[in-house]
Amino acid sequence: MPTRTCRRIILRDRPAAGITATTFATQTVPRPVPAAGEALIEVVWLGIDATQRTWLNPAETYIRPVEIGAVMRGSGVGQVIESRNPELPEGQWVYGELGWQEYAVARTTGLFGVNPVPPGIEPRHMLTVFGVSGLTAYIGVNQVLRVGEADTVLVTGAAGSVGSLAGQIARLSGAKVIGTAGSARKADWVRETAGFDACLNYRTGDVRAGLREFAPDGLTAVFDNIGGVLLEQALDNLAVHARIALCGSISSGYTADGYGTGPANYMQLAFRRARMEGFLFFDHAEAFPAALARLAGWVSAGELRWAEDIVDGLEQAPTALQRLFDGANLGKQLVRVRPAE
C-alpha cells in the first residue's frame, strides 16, 4: 500500500557553480489529498535535463526560476492511485511536470500539465523518444535546420538524449552525420548503436582536422548542444549558407555567471552567409502531432536507438542532475523514484 507520507526535494540554496550537498534538502510531508477534479499521482520516473540547472539561478530565462523552499521542478511519469477526475482514472499512467517528489497532484492538462500516456507506449518513453528529448531533436532537425539529403550535419553532444536522436533523425532524412562525444565509449556508441557516419572524441582527438576530413566542403548544418570551443570549431568549418540550431550550451555549466560567451570567431557567420538560430521545442506545438507520428513510425520500424542512464532513489536526483555536467551519463538521465525491492 502507498505510504501516507511524501518525500520531496526542495531547493535550499542557489548554487554558484555545480550542485553541492547544500543545494537541495529532502522533506517528508503528509501525502497530498486530491480535491474535486484532481488526481493523485505516484511518481515512478523522473526525467533529468540540463536545462533544469538554469532554473536554479535567480534570473529568469525562458521560464521563471524555482523559488527557494519550493519542490524542484521537473518532468516525470507516474500512475494515478486516487482520482476525483474522470479523465484520469485510477491505474492510468500519466506524464508531465510532476516535480522531484514521491506523489503529485494533477491539476492541469495540456503542454505544461499532466496527460495520459497513450495506449501501447512504455510509460518512461514519454521522457525520452516521445518526450522533450525526441520532440527537441525532431523540431531542431526538421523545423529549424530543415535537413535533407544534400546536407552534411554536425551534432555536438551526440551521446546525449537529444543529440543522439537528432543525429539519427538527420540520417533518416538522408544526410551525412558526424557527432562529437567526450569519451571513447560514448563515441563508439554513437557510431555503432546510434548509427552516425562518424563521431569524434573531443577530449583526445583533433576536432578541427576531423571535421575538415569528414566535410571537406564544409558543414551545411549544425545541431549544437555544447557551445564553447566545439561551437567555434564548427564555425570554422561551415559551408556557405550553412544553418546552425542552438539547442544548448552545456559546456558553460549553466551557472549564475551566465550561459557561455559568444564565439570569438562569430564573423564566420558573415563570411559564410550562415544563419544561427536558437529554439525551444514548445514554440512549435503545432508540429507535435506530425512529429510524434514520425517518431512512433521510426521506433516501430526499429530505426531509432536511445540509451537510458538510470539512477535509483529520489534522493539521487541532485546527483543525477550534476552527472550531466560531469559528462557521466550516456543517453537520457532518469531517476527511478522508488527502486524495486
mmCIF file of C-alpha atoms in Angstrom:
data_model
loop_
_atom_site.group_PDB
_atom_site.id
_atom_site.type_symbol
_atom_site.label_atom_id
_atom_site.label_comp_id
_atom_site.label_asym_id
_atom_site.label_seq_id
_atom_site.Cartn_x
_atom_site.Cartn_y
_atom_site.Cartn_z
ATOM 1 C CA MET A 1 0.000 0.000 0.000
ATOM 2 C CA PRO A 2 1.235 3.546 -0.723
ATOM 3 C CA THR A 3 2.552 5.370 2.296
ATOM 4 C CA ARG A 4 0.655 8.285 3.851
ATOM 5 C CA THR A 5 3.740 10.482 3.735
ATOM 6 C CA CYS A 6 5.506 12.049 0.790
ATOM 7 C CA ARG A 7 9.207 12.722 0.400
ATOM 8 C CA ARG A 8 10.087 15.678 -1.769
ATOM 9 C CA ILE A 9 13.236 17.532 -2.713
ATOM 10 C CA ILE A 10 13.220 21.304 -2.330
ATOM 11 C CA LEU A 11 15.677 23.976 -3.395
ATOM 12 C CA ARG A 12 17.594 25.140 -0.320
ATOM 13 C CA ASP A 13 20.391 27.313 -1.769
ATOM 14 C CA ARG A 14 21.112 28.664 -5.224
ATOM 15 C CA PRO A 15 24.417 27.120 -6.317
ATOM 16 C CA ALA A 16 27.205 29.344 -7.572
ATOM 17 C CA ALA A 17 28.686 26.580 -9.702
ATOM 18 C CA GLY A 18 27.970 22.856 -9.542
ATOM 19 C CA ILE A 19 25.314 21.121 -7.449
ATOM 20 C CA THR A 20 26.544 20.598 -3.882
ATOM 21 C CA ALA A 21 25.282 18.874 -0.754
ATOM 22 C CA THR A 22 23.648 22.122 0.394
ATOM 23 C CA THR A 23 21.804 22.924 -2.855
ATOM 24 C CA PHE A 24 18.775 20.763 -2.069
ATOM 25 C CA ALA A 25 17.082 19.352 1.005
ATOM 26 C CA THR A 26 14.754 16.390 1.423
ATOM 27 C CA GLN A 27 11.468 16.929 3.254
ATOM 28 C CA THR A 28 8.856 14.484 4.451
ATOM 29 C CA VAL A 29 5.315 15.863 4.440
ATOM 30 C CA PRO A 30 1.803 14.364 4.567
ATOM 31 C CA ARG A 31 0.753 12.768 1.316
ATOM 32 C CA PRO A 32 -1.474 15.202 -0.611
ATOM 33 C CA VAL A 33 -5.190 14.548 -0.945
ATOM 34 C CA PRO A 34 -6.812 15.266 -4.319
ATOM 35 C CA ALA A 35 -9.690 17.734 -4.417
ATOM 36 C CA ALA A 36 -12.601 17.649 -6.854
ATOM 37 C CA GLY A 37 -11.295 17.487 -10.416
ATOM 38 C CA GLU A 38 -7.839 16.333 -9.300
ATOM 39 C CA ALA A 39 -5.926 13.064 -9.265
ATOM 40 C CA LEU A 40 -3.120 11.826 -7.027
ATOM 41 C CA ILE A 41 -0.106 10.524 -8.905
ATOM 42 C CA GLU A 42 2.545 8.191 -7.543
ATOM 43 C CA VAL A 43 5.711 9.364 -9.275
ATOM 44 C CA VAL A 44 7.725 6.461 -10.673
ATOM 45 C CA TRP A 45 10.269 8.059 -13.020
ATOM 46 C CA LEU A 46 11.908 11.488 -13.222
ATOM 47 C CA GLY A 47 13.473 12.880 -16.367
ATOM 48 C CA ILE A 48 16.652 14.858 -15.722
ATOM 49 C CA ASP A 49 17.576 17.543 -18.254
ATOM 50 C CA ALA A 50 20.459 20.022 -18.322
ATOM 51 C CA THR A 51 18.051 22.941 -18.622
ATOM 52 C CA GLN A 52 16.934 22.258 -15.038
ATOM 53 C CA ARG A 53 20.229 23.747 -13.869
ATOM 54 C CA THR A 54 19.211 27.098 -15.373
ATOM 55 C CA TRP A 55 16.084 27.111 -13.187
ATOM 56 C CA LEU A 56 18.260 27.235 -10.062
ATOM 57 C CA ASN A 57 19.702 30.639 -10.948
ATOM 58 C CA PRO A 58 17.968 33.810 -9.721
ATOM 59 C CA ALA A 59 17.392 35.378 -13.137
ATOM 60 C CA GLU A 60 14.503 34.321 -15.360
ATOM 61 C CA THR A 61 15.370 32.765 -18.722
ATOM 62 C CA TYR A 62 12.568 31.275 -20.810
ATOM 63 C CA ILE A 63 10.815 30.258 -17.590
ATOM 64 C CA ARG A 64 10.714 31.567 -14.032
ATOM 65 C CA PRO A 65 13.337 30.197 -11.625
ATOM 66 C CA VAL A 66 12.472 27.672 -8.944
ATOM 67 C CA GLU A 67 11.825 29.521 -5.688
ATOM 68 C CA ILE A 68 13.862 28.816 -2.567
ATOM 69 C CA GLY A 69 11.903 26.307 -0.494
ATOM 70 C CA ALA A 70 9.867 25.062 -3.470
ATOM 71 C CA VAL A 71 9.792 21.500 -4.784
ATOM 72 C CA MET A 72 12.277 21.149 -7.606
ATOM 73 C CA ARG A 73 10.505 21.375 -10.936
ATOM 74 C CA GLY A 74 10.913 18.541 -13.415
ATOM 75 C CA SER A 75 9.238 16.156 -15.802
ATOM 76 C CA GLY A 76 8.099 12.761 -14.628
ATOM 77 C CA VAL A 77 5.977 9.706 -15.247
ATOM 78 C CA GLY A 78 3.662 8.154 -12.693
ATOM 79 C CA GLN A 79 0.444 6.282 -12.076
ATOM 80 C CA VAL A 80 -2.884 7.539 -10.762
ATOM 81 C CA ILE A 81 -3.593 5.965 -7.363
ATOM 82 C CA GLU A 82 -6.563 8.102 -6.305
ATOM 83 C CA SER A 83 -8.798 10.150 -8.534
ATOM 84 C CA ARG A 84 -11.598 12.677 -8.459
ATOM 85 C CA ASN A 85 -11.171 13.360 -12.165
ATOM 86 C CA PRO A 86 -12.963 11.066 -14.637
ATOM 87 C CA GLU A 87 -10.377 11.830 -17.315
ATOM 88 C CA LEU A 88 -7.614 10.427 -15.074
ATOM 89 C CA PRO A 89 -8.968 7.137 -13.661
ATOM 90 C CA GLU A 90 -7.090 5.085 -11.084
ATOM 91 C CA GLY A 91 -4.399 2.980 -12.696
ATOM 92 C CA GLN A 92 -3.850 5.428 -15.563
ATOM 93 C CA TRP A 93 -0.200 6.176 -16.378
ATOM 94 C CA VAL A 94 0.492 9.870 -16.880
ATOM 95 C CA TYR A 95 3.382 12.142 -17.782
ATOM 96 C CA GLY A 96 4.089 15.807 -17.288
ATOM 97 C CA GLU A 97 5.572 18.264 -14.814
ATOM 98 C CA LEU A 98 5.424 16.185 -11.624
ATOM 99 C CA GLY A 99 8.435 17.560 -9.753
ATOM 100 C CA TRP A 100 11.024 15.859 -7.582
ATOM 101 C CA GLN A 101 8.658 14.142 -5.177
ATOM 102 C CA GLU A 102 7.046 10.789 -4.487
ATOM 103 C CA TYR A 103 3.470 11.986 -5.036
ATOM 104 C CA ALA A 104 1.989 14.807 -7.079
ATOM 105 C CA VAL A 105 -1.487 16.193 -7.586
ATOM 106 C CA ALA A 106 -2.602 16.546 -11.192
ATOM 107 C CA ARG A 107 -4.469 19.821 -11.558
ATOM 108 C CA THR A 108 -3.972 20.731 -15.215
ATOM 109 C CA THR A 109 -3.624 19.148 -18.640
ATOM 110 C CA GLY A 110 -2.040 20.326 -21.857
ATOM 111 C CA LEU A 111 1.520 21.199 -22.829
ATOM 112 C CA PHE A 112 2.687 22.042 -19.292
ATOM 113 C CA GLY A 113 0.215 19.875 -17.413
ATOM 114 C CA VAL A 114 -0.276 16.179 -16.742
ATOM 115 C CA ASN A 115 -1.533 13.987 -19.580
ATOM 116 C CA PRO A 116 -2.352 10.278 -20.025
ATOM 117 C CA VAL A 117 0.310 8.072 -21.562
ATOM 118 C CA PRO A 118 -1.034 6.902 -24.956
ATOM 119 C CA PRO A 119 -2.017 3.231 -25.167
ATOM 120 C CA GLY A 120 0.767 0.873 -26.158
ATOM 121 C CA ILE A 121 3.598 3.204 -25.081
ATOM 122 C CA GLU A 122 6.079 2.200 -22.385
ATOM 123 C CA PRO A 123 5.431 4.996 -19.835
ATOM 124 C CA ARG A 124 9.026 6.075 -19.291
ATOM 125 C CA HIS A 125 9.474 6.543 -23.047
ATOM 126 C CA MET A 126 7.376 9.702 -22.618
ATOM 127 C CA LEU A 127 10.528 11.115 -21.006
ATOM 128 C CA THR A 128 12.795 10.076 -23.873
ATOM 129 C CA VAL A 129 11.911 9.470 -27.500
ATOM 130 C CA PHE A 130 8.276 10.635 -27.169
ATOM 131 C CA GLY A 131 9.032 13.445 -24.724
ATOM 132 C CA VAL A 132 11.200 16.543 -24.535
ATOM 133 C CA SER A 133 14.249 14.753 -25.966
ATOM 134 C CA GLY A 134 12.553 13.359 -29.045
ATOM 135 C CA LEU A 135 10.498 16.461 -29.758
ATOM 136 C CA THR A 136 13.501 18.775 -29.354
ATOM 137 C CA ALA A 137 15.559 16.615 -31.694
ATOM 138 C CA TYR A 138 12.795 16.422 -34.295
ATOM 139 C CA ILE A 139 11.953 20.137 -34.187
ATOM 140 C CA GLY A 140 15.596 21.152 -34.389
ATOM 141 C CA VAL A 141 16.376 18.902 -37.342
ATOM 142 C CA ASN A 142 13.155 19.333 -39.315
ATOM 143 C CA GLN A 143 11.714 22.734 -38.393
ATOM 144 C CA VAL A 144 14.856 24.777 -37.695
ATOM 145 C CA LEU A 145 17.596 23.177 -39.798
ATOM 146 C CA ARG A 146 15.312 21.581 -42.411
ATOM 147 C CA VAL A 147 17.840 18.829 -43.035
ATOM 148 C CA GLY A 148 17.708 16.944 -46.330
ATOM 149 C CA GLU A 149 19.684 14.508 -48.448
ATOM 150 C CA ALA A 150 22.204 17.107 -49.582
ATOM 151 C CA ASP A 151 23.284 18.024 -46.055
ATOM 152 C CA THR A 152 26.402 17.262 -44.072
ATOM 153 C CA VAL A 153 25.484 17.643 -40.407
ATOM 154 C CA LEU A 154 27.408 18.007 -37.154
ATOM 155 C CA VAL A 155 25.720 17.165 -33.852
ATOM 156 C CA THR A 156 27.621 18.161 -30.715
ATOM 157 C CA GLY A 157 26.794 16.223 -27.565
ATOM 158 C CA ALA A 158 25.936 13.260 -29.768
ATOM 159 C CA ALA A 159 25.772 10.748 -26.912
ATOM 160 C CA GLY A 160 23.189 12.790 -25.017
ATOM 161 C CA SER A 161 19.454 12.226 -25.023
ATOM 162 C CA VAL A 162 18.718 14.965 -27.571
ATOM 163 C CA GLY A 163 21.877 14.803 -29.661
ATOM 164 C CA SER A 164 21.724 11.059 -30.209
ATOM 165 C CA LEU A 165 18.173 11.313 -31.550
ATOM 166 C CA ALA A 166 18.895 14.455 -33.590
ATOM 167 C CA GLY A 167 21.715 12.745 -35.438
ATOM 168 C CA GLN A 168 19.616 9.686 -36.201
ATOM 169 C CA ILE A 169 16.722 11.807 -37.456
ATOM 170 C CA ALA A 170 19.147 13.675 -39.722
ATOM 171 C CA ARG A 171 20.440 10.334 -41.047
ATOM 172 C CA LEU A 172 16.872 9.186 -41.660
ATOM 173 C CA SER A 173 16.440 12.369 -43.705
ATOM 174 C CA GLY A 174 19.291 11.223 -45.917
ATOM 175 C CA ALA A 175 22.077 13.429 -44.557
ATOM 176 C CA LYS A 176 25.645 12.524 -43.686
ATOM 177 C CA VAL A 177 26.104 12.969 -39.929
ATOM 178 C CA ILE A 178 29.112 13.348 -37.659
ATOM 179 C CA GLY A 179 28.938 13.737 -33.891
ATOM 180 C CA THR A 180 31.180 14.729 -31.025
ATOM 181 C CA ALA A 181 31.344 12.961 -27.660
ATOM 182 C CA GLY A 182 33.545 13.076 -24.573
ATOM 183 C CA SER A 183 34.886 9.520 -24.297
ATOM 184 C CA ALA A 184 35.836 6.551 -26.447
ATOM 185 C CA ARG A 185 32.889 4.594 -25.000
ATOM 186 C CA LYS A 186 30.437 7.302 -25.996
ATOM 187 C CA ALA A 187 31.956 7.804 -29.441
ATOM 188 C CA ASP A 188 31.764 4.065 -30.105
ATOM 189 C CA TRP A 189 28.100 4.008 -29.029
ATOM 190 C CA VAL A 190 27.279 6.947 -31.297
ATOM 191 C CA ARG A 191 28.812 5.198 -34.295
ATOM 192 C CA GLU A 192 27.875 1.596 -33.623
ATOM 193 C CA THR A 193 24.467 1.887 -31.953
ATOM 194 C CA ALA A 194 23.079 5.278 -32.966
ATOM 195 C CA GLY A 195 24.431 4.785 -36.478
ATOM 196 C CA PHE A 196 26.173 8.116 -37.095
ATOM 197 C CA ASP A 197 28.602 8.083 -40.012
ATOM 198 C CA ALA A 198 31.395 9.226 -37.680
ATOM 199 C CA CYS A 199 31.993 10.529 -34.167
ATOM 200 C CA LEU A 200 34.939 12.479 -32.771
ATOM 201 C CA ASN A 201 36.189 12.190 -29.198
ATOM 202 C CA TYR A 202 36.758 15.867 -28.460
ATOM 203 C CA ARG A 203 38.869 15.089 -25.380
ATOM 204 C CA THR A 204 41.535 13.149 -27.283
ATOM 205 C CA GLY A 205 41.076 13.934 -30.966
ATOM 206 C CA ASP A 206 41.715 16.884 -33.265
ATOM 207 C CA VAL A 207 38.155 18.061 -33.879
ATOM 208 C CA ARG A 208 39.047 20.689 -36.470
ATOM 209 C CA ALA A 209 41.030 18.162 -38.507
ATOM 210 C CA GLY A 210 38.282 15.571 -38.127
ATOM 211 C CA LEU A 211 35.629 17.985 -39.364
ATOM 212 C CA ARG A 212 37.727 19.006 -42.358
ATOM 213 C CA GLU A 213 38.235 15.352 -43.265
ATOM 214 C CA PHE A 214 34.542 14.471 -42.881
ATOM 215 C CA ALA A 215 33.225 17.630 -44.552
ATOM 216 C CA PRO A 216 35.907 18.961 -46.921
ATOM 217 C CA ASP A 217 33.326 21.287 -48.480
ATOM 218 C CA GLY A 218 32.088 22.445 -45.088
ATOM 219 C CA LEU A 219 29.222 21.598 -42.760
ATOM 220 C CA THR A 220 25.843 22.626 -44.115
ATOM 221 C CA ALA A 221 24.003 22.154 -40.791
ATOM 222 C CA VAL A 222 24.998 22.084 -37.118
ATOM 223 C CA PHE A 223 22.853 20.947 -34.174
ATOM 224 C CA ASP A 224 24.686 22.392 -31.192
ATOM 225 C CA ASN A 225 24.131 21.202 -27.622
ATOM 226 C CA ILE A 226 27.526 22.181 -26.205
ATOM 227 C CA GLY A 227 28.595 25.696 -27.212
ATOM 228 C CA GLY A 228 32.052 26.946 -26.283
ATOM 229 C CA VAL A 229 35.080 25.603 -28.131
ATOM 230 C CA LEU A 230 33.112 22.991 -30.068
ATOM 231 C CA LEU A 231 30.821 25.648 -31.490
ATOM 232 C CA GLU A 232 33.846 27.717 -32.519
ATOM 233 C CA GLN A 233 35.353 24.673 -34.238
ATOM 234 C CA ALA A 234 32.104 24.144 -36.115
ATOM 235 C CA LEU A 235 32.012 27.806 -37.208
ATOM 236 C CA ASP A 236 35.490 27.406 -38.680
ATOM 237 C CA ASN A 237 34.250 24.640 -40.957
ATOM 238 C CA LEU A 238 30.944 25.957 -42.276
ATOM 239 C CA ALA A 239 29.757 25.739 -45.848
ATOM 240 C CA VAL A 240 28.289 28.809 -47.499
ATOM 241 C CA HIS A 241 24.672 29.338 -46.366
ATOM 242 C CA ALA A 242 25.023 26.833 -43.517
ATOM 243 C CA ARG A 243 22.406 26.695 -40.744
ATOM 244 C CA ILE A 244 23.080 26.290 -37.039
ATOM 245 C CA ALA A 245 20.456 25.331 -34.458
ATOM 246 C CA LEU A 246 21.348 26.386 -30.913
ATOM 247 C CA CYS A 247 19.821 23.855 -28.550
ATOM 248 C CA GLY A 248 22.123 24.170 -25.545
ATOM 249 C CA SER A 249 25.436 25.349 -24.151
ATOM 250 C CA ILE A 250 26.172 22.713 -21.560
ATOM 251 C CA SER A 251 29.903 23.498 -21.628
ATOM 252 C CA SER A 252 29.074 26.705 -19.709
ATOM 253 C CA GLY A 253 27.752 24.704 -16.752
ATOM 254 C CA TYR A 254 24.608 26.884 -16.866
ATOM 255 C CA THR A 255 25.808 28.682 -13.756
ATOM 256 C CA ALA A 256 24.603 32.005 -12.406
ATOM 257 C CA ASP A 257 27.606 33.646 -14.094
ATOM 258 C CA GLY A 258 25.985 33.086 -17.476
ATOM 259 C CA TYR A 259 25.430 30.592 -20.203
ATOM 260 C CA GLY A 260 28.671 30.873 -22.092
ATOM 261 C CA THR A 261 30.416 33.603 -24.051
ATOM 262 C CA GLY A 262 29.842 34.464 -27.668
ATOM 263 C CA PRO A 263 32.118 32.600 -30.083
ATOM 264 C CA ALA A 264 35.285 34.556 -30.781
ATOM 265 C CA ASN A 265 35.002 33.669 -34.466
ATOM 266 C CA TYR A 266 31.341 34.643 -34.883
ATOM 267 C CA MET A 267 32.219 36.586 -38.041
ATOM 268 C CA GLN A 268 32.433 33.232 -39.801
ATOM 269 C CA LEU A 269 28.640 33.529 -39.896
ATOM 270 C CA ALA A 270 29.013 36.643 -42.037
ATOM 271 C CA PHE A 271 31.811 35.280 -44.190
ATOM 272 C CA ARG A 272 29.778 32.125 -44.902
ATOM 273 C CA ARG A 273 26.421 33.933 -45.067
ATOM 274 C CA ALA A 274 25.240 31.448 -42.459
ATOM 275 C CA ARG A 275 22.278 31.528 -40.086
ATOM 276 C CA MET A 276 22.410 30.676 -36.376
ATOM 277 C CA GLU A 277 19.068 30.305 -34.588
ATOM 278 C CA GLY A 278 18.086 29.404 -31.057
ATOM 279 C CA PHE A 279 14.918 27.435 -30.465
ATOM 280 C CA LEU A 280 12.722 25.835 -27.813
ATOM 281 C CA PHE A 281 10.625 22.840 -28.751
ATOM 282 C CA PHE A 282 7.422 24.102 -27.128
ATOM 283 C CA ASP A 283 7.256 27.043 -29.534
ATOM 284 C CA HIS A 284 6.376 24.506 -32.226
ATOM 285 C CA ALA A 285 3.372 22.805 -30.653
ATOM 286 C CA GLU A 286 1.549 22.789 -33.975
ATOM 287 C CA ALA A 287 4.176 20.334 -35.268
ATOM 288 C CA PHE A 288 3.827 17.884 -32.366
ATOM 289 C CA PRO A 289 1.226 15.550 -33.936
ATOM 290 C CA ALA A 290 3.307 15.074 -37.079
ATOM 291 C CA ALA A 291 6.499 14.777 -35.039
ATOM 292 C CA LEU A 292 5.086 12.130 -32.719
ATOM 293 C CA ALA A 293 3.656 10.187 -35.642
ATOM 294 C CA ARG A 294 7.051 10.139 -37.376
ATOM 295 C CA LEU A 295 8.867 9.214 -34.178
ATOM 296 C CA ALA A 296 6.402 6.397 -33.493
ATOM 297 C CA GLY A 297 6.861 5.083 -37.015
ATOM 298 C CA TRP A 298 10.643 5.050 -36.708
ATOM 299 C CA VAL A 299 10.506 3.391 -33.295
ATOM 300 C CA SER A 300 8.094 0.730 -34.575
ATOM 301 C CA ALA A 301 10.404 0.031 -37.515
ATOM 302 C CA GLY A 302 13.439 -0.236 -35.223
ATOM 303 C CA GLU A 303 15.091 2.759 -36.857
ATOM 304 C CA LEU A 304 15.738 4.805 -33.701
ATOM 305 C CA ARG A 305 18.006 3.835 -30.818
ATOM 306 C CA TRP A 306 18.418 5.583 -27.489
ATOM 307 C CA ALA A 307 20.167 4.937 -24.206
ATOM 308 C CA GLU A 308 18.839 5.358 -20.681
ATOM 309 C CA ASP A 309 21.173 6.115 -17.785
ATOM 310 C CA ILE A 310 19.249 5.169 -14.633
ATOM 311 C CA VAL A 311 19.997 6.022 -11.023
ATOM 312 C CA ASP A 312 17.858 4.675 -8.214
ATOM 313 C CA GLY A 313 16.180 6.656 -5.452
ATOM 314 C CA LEU A 314 14.539 10.069 -5.240
ATOM 315 C CA GLU A 315 17.412 11.286 -3.051
ATOM 316 C CA GLN A 316 19.775 10.734 -6.010
ATOM 317 C CA ALA A 317 18.054 13.309 -8.234
ATOM 318 C CA PRO A 318 20.535 16.136 -7.399
ATOM 319 C CA THR A 319 23.454 13.829 -8.186
ATOM 320 C CA ALA A 320 21.748 12.809 -11.411
ATOM 321 C CA LEU A 321 21.483 16.451 -12.490
ATOM 322 C CA GLN A 322 25.158 17.081 -11.801
ATOM 323 C CA ARG A 323 26.085 13.955 -13.794
ATOM 324 C CA LEU A 324 25.007 15.756 -16.963
ATOM 325 C CA PHE A 325 27.619 18.462 -16.420
ATOM 326 C CA ASP A 326 30.292 15.981 -15.403
ATOM 327 C CA GLY A 327 29.763 14.043 -18.639
ATOM 328 C CA ALA A 328 28.946 10.897 -16.652
ATOM 329 C CA ASN A 329 25.725 9.963 -18.418
ATOM 330 C CA LEU A 330 25.144 8.127 -21.686
ATOM 331 C CA GLY A 331 21.772 8.995 -23.168
ATOM 332 C CA LYS A 332 18.788 10.131 -21.150
ATOM 333 C CA GLN A 333 19.384 10.576 -17.432
ATOM 334 C CA LEU A 334 16.498 9.043 -15.487
ATOM 335 C CA VAL A 335 15.756 8.613 -11.803
ATOM 336 C CA ARG A 336 13.731 5.615 -10.637
ATOM 337 C CA VAL A 337 11.997 7.253 -7.687
ATOM 338 C CA ARG A 338 11.304 4.139 -5.669
ATOM 339 C CA PRO A 339 13.628 1.247 -6.590
ATOM 340 C CA ALA A 340 12.032 -2.175 -6.884
ATOM 341 C CA GLU A 341 12.645 -4.304 -3.803
#
